[in-house]
Amino acid sequence: MESRLRWLICLLLIGSFSSNCCASKSMIMRLSTEEKMEDLLTRRNLLSNGLGCTPPMGWNSWNHFACNIGEKTVKETADALVSTGLSKLGYIYVNIDDCWAESSRDNKGRLVAKKSTFPSGIKALADYVHSKGLKLGIYSDAGYYTCSKKQPGSLGHEEQDAKTFASWGIDYLKYDNCNNDFSKPTQRYPVMTRALMNSGRPIFFSLCEWGDLHPALWGYNVGNSWRTTNDISDNWDSMVSRADQNEVYADLARPGGWNDPDMLEVGNGGMTKDEYIVHFSIWAISKAPLLIGCDVRNTTKEVMEIIANKEVIAVNQDKLGVQAKKVRMEGDLEVWAGPLSNYRVAVVLLNRGAGRNSIIAHWDDIGLPPNTAVIARDLWKHKSLETKFIGNLTATVDSHACKMYILKPVS
Ligand SMILES: *[C@@H]1O[C@H](CO)[C@@H](O)[C@H](O)[C@H]1NC(C)=O
Ligand SMILES: *[C@@H]1O[C@H](CO)[C@@H](O)[C@H](O)[C@H]1NC(C)=O
């Protein structure tokens, strides 16, 4: 009886908060905190931080700098996010990846910032980043050492490390999977979720266990995003294969919990401009975290045109929060589509082949009623097409390139 009553209250609360999935996520949580850990994966949500209502946006050090980072680079990156206008577009997380800590804990068991590269400590860095209106992210690992093996992991130290991060003013934790004890990620990651919830600070929790045990199936209860793939590299094949692997789980992403095909490589030099436009378009329409991975202190105009495309960012941040799917595939020619708020539809026409080709989006593939007339906005040309479209939209697309549209029904 008691539990049935609790479920009834729970359903009523979800109903009253249904306009904001993040709120309902946190309400479910609060009601069930006394339940046992074992029920976690089937019944309830351990995470009630209210974060990630839209996919996170920001920067991460790894793709460009790997272990070659320090507080100077991080501060200059924060400065650059503001001076370039990127922070105004939503890129607010400044995320430090691996190699920020000393190789051993202090005599109280705490993680310590590496003296040679972060001499002022992480708290001072967080204060600096916060003073610019930005948020600071950090990195740890659900194992004994991080992937670089240059610093300890958090396995067995979750409570202490979460409290340390909170005391420093950390806003985001990327939690990697190297050098673990071979137990399942579903045994190790929720321990950190709980520790973060006990830390007294809302910290975005990014699960980075490379898709082991299909985190899309359980990640919503544990984190705000979950990697669905192994690490990306700065080349076309790696990028499109991450996009494909991530697409499989489209139905499981939603406000408060996102599929993560890994961070952006735009601007790192390994792909053509058109290929980077594909990368950014597919990440945006897939509601992936948009974490810039290049050196934002030193970007070209061409790179800025991609990562600062407001219209493409707006698709990613649309409040409906529905991940697009690959709705049609004919050889190398693909149509990706997903719904947006106000009955609009976002579409990417993607040509993965070696030659120029024409690609057609049929309304019955992309989820529009057959007789609907739409205005098509080209998000890379920044203009609306002059004709209205009924039933289909066709475009010629270059090799390794895409077109991206928002289709808006008109009466
Ligand atoms: C800035 O970027 C250019 C290429 O875009 C590169 O040649 C140059 O070395 C970079 N400068 C610094 C300081 O990283
Ligand atoms: C696309 O739509 C146009 C106009 O409605 C129609 O004439 C044409 O036959 C359609 N093409 C295909 C391949 O369905």
XYZ file of C-alpha atoms and ligand atoms in Angstrom, residues 360 362 390 392, ligand 2:
18
model
C 15.660 13.648 -51.504
C 10.315 12.589 -48.436
C 5.099 19.979 -50.449
C 9.595 16.353 -50.544
C 8.648 16.051 -55.094
O 7.609 16.989 -54.969
C 7.235 17.596 -56.180
C 6.249 18.699 -55.883
O 5.315 18.339 -54.913
C 6.653 16.534 -57.118
O 6.294 17.098 -58.354
C 7.716 15.469 -57.345
O 7.190 14.410 -58.109
C 8.231 14.917 -56.012
N 9.349 14.051 -56.277
C 9.440 12.823 -55.799
C 10.639 12.033 -56.214
O 8.614 12.343 -55.033
